[in-house]
CSV table of C-alpha atoms and ligand atoms in Angstrom, one decimal:
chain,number,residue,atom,x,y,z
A,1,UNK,CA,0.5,10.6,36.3
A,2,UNK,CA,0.8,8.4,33.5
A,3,UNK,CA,-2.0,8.5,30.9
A,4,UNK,CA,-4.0,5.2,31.3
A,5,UNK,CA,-4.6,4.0,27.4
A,6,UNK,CA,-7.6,1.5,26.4
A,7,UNK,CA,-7.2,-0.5,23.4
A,8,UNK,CA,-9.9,-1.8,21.0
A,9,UNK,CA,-9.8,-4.7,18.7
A,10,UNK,CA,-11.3,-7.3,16.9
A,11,UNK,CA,-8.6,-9.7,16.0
A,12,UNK,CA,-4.8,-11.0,16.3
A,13,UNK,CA,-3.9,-7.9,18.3
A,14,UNK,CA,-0.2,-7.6,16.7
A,15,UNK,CA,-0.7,-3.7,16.9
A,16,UNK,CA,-2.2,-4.0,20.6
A,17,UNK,CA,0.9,-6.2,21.3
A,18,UNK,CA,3.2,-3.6,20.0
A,19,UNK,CA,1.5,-0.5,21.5
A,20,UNK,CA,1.7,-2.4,24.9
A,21,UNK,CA,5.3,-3.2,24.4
A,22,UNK,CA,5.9,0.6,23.7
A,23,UNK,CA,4.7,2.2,27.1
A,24,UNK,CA,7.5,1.8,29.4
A,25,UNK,CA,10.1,3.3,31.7
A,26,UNK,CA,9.6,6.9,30.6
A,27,UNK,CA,6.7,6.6,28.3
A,28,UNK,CA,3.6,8.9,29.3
A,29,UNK,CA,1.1,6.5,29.2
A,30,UNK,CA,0.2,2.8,30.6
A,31,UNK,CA,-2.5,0.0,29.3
A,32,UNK,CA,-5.5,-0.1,31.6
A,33,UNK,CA,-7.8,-2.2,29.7
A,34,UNK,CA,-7.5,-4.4,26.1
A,35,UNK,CA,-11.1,-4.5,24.9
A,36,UNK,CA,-12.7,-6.7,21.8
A,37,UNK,CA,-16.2,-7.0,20.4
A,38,UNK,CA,-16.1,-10.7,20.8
A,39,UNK,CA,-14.5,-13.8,22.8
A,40,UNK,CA,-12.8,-15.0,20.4
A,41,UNK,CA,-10.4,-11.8,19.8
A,42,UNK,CA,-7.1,-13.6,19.5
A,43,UNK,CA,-5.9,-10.4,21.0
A,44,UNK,CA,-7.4,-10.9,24.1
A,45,UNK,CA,-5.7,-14.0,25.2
A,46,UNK,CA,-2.2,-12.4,23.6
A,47,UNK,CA,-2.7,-9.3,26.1
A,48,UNK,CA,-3.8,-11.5,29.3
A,49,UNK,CA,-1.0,-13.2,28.7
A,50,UNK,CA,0.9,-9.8,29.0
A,51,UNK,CA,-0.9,-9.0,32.3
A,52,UNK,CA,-3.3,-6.1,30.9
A,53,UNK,CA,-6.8,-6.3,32.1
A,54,UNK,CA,-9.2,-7.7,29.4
A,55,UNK,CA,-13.1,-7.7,28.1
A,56,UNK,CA,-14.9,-7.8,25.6
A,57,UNK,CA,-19.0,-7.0,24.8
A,58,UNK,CA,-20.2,-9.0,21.8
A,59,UNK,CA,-21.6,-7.2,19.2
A,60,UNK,CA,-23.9,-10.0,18.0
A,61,UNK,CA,-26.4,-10.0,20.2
A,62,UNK,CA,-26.8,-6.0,19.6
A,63,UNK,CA,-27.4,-6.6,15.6
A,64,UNK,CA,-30.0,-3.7,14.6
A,65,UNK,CA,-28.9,-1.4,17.3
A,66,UNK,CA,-26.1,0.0,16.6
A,67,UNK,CA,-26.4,2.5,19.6
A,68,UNK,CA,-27.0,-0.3,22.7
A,69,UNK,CA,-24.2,-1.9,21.8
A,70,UNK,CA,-22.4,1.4,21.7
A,71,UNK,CA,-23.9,2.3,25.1
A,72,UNK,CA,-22.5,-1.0,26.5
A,73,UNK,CA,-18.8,-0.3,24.9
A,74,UNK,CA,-18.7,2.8,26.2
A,75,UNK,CA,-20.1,1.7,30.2
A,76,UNK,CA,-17.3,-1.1,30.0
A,77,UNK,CA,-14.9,1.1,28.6
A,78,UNK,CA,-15.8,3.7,31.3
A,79,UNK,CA,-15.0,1.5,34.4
A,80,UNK,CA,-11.2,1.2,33.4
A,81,UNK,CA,-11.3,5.2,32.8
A,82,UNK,CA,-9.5,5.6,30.1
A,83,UNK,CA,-7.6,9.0,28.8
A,84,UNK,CA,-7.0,7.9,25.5
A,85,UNK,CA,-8.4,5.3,23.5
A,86,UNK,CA,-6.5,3.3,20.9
A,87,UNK,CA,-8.2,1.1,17.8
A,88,UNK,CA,-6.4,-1.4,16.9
A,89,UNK,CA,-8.0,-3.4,14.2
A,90,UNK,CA,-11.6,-2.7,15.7
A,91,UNK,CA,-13.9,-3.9,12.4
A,92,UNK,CA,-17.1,-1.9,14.5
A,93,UNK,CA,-17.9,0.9,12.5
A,94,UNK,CA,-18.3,3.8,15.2
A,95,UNK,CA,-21.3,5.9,15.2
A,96,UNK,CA,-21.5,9.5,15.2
A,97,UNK,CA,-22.8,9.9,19.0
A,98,UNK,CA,-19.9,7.6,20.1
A,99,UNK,CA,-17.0,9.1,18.7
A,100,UNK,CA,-18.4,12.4,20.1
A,101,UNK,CA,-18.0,11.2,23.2
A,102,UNK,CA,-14.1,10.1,22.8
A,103,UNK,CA,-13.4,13.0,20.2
A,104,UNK,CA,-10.1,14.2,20.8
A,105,UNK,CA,-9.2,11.5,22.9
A,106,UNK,CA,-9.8,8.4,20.4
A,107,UNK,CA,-7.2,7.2,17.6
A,108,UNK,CA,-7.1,4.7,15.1
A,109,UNK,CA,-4.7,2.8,12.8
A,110,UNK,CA,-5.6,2.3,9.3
A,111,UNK,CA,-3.5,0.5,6.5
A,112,UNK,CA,-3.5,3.0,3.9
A,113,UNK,CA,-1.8,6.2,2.9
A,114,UNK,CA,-5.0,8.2,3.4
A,115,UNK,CA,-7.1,10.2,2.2
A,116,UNK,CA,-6.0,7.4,-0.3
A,117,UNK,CA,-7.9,4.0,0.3
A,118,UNK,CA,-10.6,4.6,3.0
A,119,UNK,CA,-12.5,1.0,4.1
A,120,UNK,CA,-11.5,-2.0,3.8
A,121,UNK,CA,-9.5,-4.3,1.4
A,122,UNK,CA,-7.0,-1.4,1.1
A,123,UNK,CA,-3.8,-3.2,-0.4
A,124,UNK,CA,-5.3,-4.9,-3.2
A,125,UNK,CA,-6.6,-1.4,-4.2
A,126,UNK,CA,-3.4,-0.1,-4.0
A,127,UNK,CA,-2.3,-2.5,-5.9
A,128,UNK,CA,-4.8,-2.5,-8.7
A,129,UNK,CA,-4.2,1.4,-8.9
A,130,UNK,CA,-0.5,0.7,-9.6
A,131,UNK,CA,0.9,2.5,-6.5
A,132,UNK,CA,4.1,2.5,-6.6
A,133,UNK,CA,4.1,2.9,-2.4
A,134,UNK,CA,1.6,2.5,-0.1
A,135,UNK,CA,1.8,3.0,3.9
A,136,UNK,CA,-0.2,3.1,6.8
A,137,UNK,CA,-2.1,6.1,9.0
A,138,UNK,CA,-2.9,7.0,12.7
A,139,UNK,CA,-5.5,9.6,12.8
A,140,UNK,CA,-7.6,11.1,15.3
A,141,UNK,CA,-11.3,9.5,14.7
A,142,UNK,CA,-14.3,11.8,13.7
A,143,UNK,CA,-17.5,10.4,12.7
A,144,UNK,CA,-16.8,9.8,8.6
A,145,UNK,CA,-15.5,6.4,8.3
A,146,UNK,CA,-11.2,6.6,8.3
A,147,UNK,CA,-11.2,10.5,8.1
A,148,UNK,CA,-9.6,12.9,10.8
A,149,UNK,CA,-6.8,14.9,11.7
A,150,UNK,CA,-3.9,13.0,10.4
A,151,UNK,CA,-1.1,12.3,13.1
A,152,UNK,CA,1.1,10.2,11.2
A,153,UNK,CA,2.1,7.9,8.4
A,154,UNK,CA,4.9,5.3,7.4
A,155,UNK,CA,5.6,4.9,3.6
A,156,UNK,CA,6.4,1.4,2.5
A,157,UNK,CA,7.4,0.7,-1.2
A,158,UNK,CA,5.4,-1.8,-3.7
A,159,UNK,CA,7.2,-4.3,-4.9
A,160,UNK,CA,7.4,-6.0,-8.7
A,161,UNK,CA,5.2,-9.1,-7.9
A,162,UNK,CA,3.5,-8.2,-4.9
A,163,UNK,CA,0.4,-10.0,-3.9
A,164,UNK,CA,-2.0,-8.2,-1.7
A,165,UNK,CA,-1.0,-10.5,1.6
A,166,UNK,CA,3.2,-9.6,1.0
A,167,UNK,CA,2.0,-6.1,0.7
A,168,UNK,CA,-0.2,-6.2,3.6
A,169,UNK,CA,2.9,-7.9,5.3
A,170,UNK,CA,5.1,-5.5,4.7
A,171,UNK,CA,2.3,-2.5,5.7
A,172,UNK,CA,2.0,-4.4,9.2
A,173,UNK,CA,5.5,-4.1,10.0
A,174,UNK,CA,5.4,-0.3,9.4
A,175,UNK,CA,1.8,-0.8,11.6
A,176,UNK,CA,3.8,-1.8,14.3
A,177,UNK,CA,6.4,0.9,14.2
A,178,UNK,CA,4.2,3.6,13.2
A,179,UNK,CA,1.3,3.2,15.9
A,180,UNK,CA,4.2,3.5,19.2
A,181,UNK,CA,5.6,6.3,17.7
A,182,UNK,CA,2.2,8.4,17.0
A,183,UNK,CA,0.8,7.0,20.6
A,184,UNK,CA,3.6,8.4,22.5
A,185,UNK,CA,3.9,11.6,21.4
A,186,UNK,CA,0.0,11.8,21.2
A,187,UNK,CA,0.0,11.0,25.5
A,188,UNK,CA,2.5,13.5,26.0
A,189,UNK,CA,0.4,16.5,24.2
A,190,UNK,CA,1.9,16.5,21.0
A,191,UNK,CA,0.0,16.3,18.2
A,192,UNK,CA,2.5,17.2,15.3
A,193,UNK,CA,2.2,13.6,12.7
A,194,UNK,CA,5.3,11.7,12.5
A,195,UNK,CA,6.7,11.0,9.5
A,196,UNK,CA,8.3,8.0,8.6
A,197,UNK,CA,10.9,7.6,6.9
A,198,UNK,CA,11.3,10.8,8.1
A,199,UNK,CA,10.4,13.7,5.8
A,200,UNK,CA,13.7,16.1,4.7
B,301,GRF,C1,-4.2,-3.9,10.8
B,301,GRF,O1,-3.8,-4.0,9.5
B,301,GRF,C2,-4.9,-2.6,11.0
B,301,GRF,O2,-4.4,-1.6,10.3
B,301,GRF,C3,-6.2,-3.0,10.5
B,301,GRF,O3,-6.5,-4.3,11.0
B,301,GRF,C4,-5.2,-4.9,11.1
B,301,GRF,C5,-5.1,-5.4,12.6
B,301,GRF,O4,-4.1,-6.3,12.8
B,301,GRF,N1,-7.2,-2.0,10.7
B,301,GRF,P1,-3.8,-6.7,14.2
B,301,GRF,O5,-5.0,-7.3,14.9
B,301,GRF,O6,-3.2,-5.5,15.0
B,301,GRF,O7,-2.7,-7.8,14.1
């Protein structure tokens, strides 16, 4: 039986739309349910249009209590019955009771080449350190903030001019093939990172 996959976000979706893309014919795992923390998710609309269920529980009205709105992620999550849960540009920082209850089950993508560049505004800091590369991670999610078992990374080089959006252009496009390739072998078992370009 195919693994049923839930994906999180809070924007554009370009990831979701490419981790959808990726499970067919004899991938191991299918979409059940695209999920944002508000409406107005771009990537909500982008994966209707693709025929994959859709919701969405506002965090706004939870501000203060982190845990409620937690508690009503995870009941809406829980309907579609997910095996594996995908994050996608989710900007929720996850608390330590609700990754517990995905651990092992939950990954996320994050545009850096961590442990390098954890949080947010990760390609001007690259950048501003004078990196000559920088990259992009899928890692299993504990509770520290972008930390986890590491299942893979794509290298990208830095560029003589680069502004933090080319950069972060260039990043995405690794994003996009990065994220399928972790996802599928993640659904089938496999847990060994990928490596790309691949290592020698
Ligand atoms: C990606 O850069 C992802 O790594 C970051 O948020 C961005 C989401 O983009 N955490 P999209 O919504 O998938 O287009």
């Amino acid at each position: 039986m195919a693994k049923r996959v839930a994906i999180l976000l809070s924007g554009g979706g370009s990831n979701m739309v490419a981790l959808a893309r990726s499970m067919e014919g004899d991938h191991p795992a299918r979409p059940c349910l695209v999920m944002a923390n508000s409406a107005q998710a771009g990537g909500l609309k982008r994966a209707a249009d693709m025929g994959i269920e859709t919701d969405f529980v506002d965090h706004r009205p939870f501000e203060g209590d982190r845990a409620a709105f937690e508690d009503a992620l995870h009941a809406r999550l829980m309907r579609a019955a997910p095996d594996i849960v995908c994050l996608a540009g989710f900007m929720r920082v996850l608390t330590e009771g609700f990754v517990a209850r995905w651990q092992g089950r939950m990954i996320n993508i994050h545009p850096s080449l961590l442990p390098k560049y954890r949080g947010l505004n990760t390609h001007a800091r690259a950048l501003e350190a004078g990196d000559g590369e920088a990259g992009c991670t899928v890692h299993e999610v504990t509770p520290a903030l972008d930390d986890g078992p590491i299942l893979g990374q794509a290298r990208v080089p830095v560029l003589q001019g680069d502004t933090p959006q080319d950069l972060a252009a260039r990043v995405l496009a690794a994003e996009h093939a990065l994220y399928p390739a972790v996802l599928r072998r993640f659904a089938a078992g496999d847990r060994r990172p990928v490596w790309m370009p691949e290592a020698d």
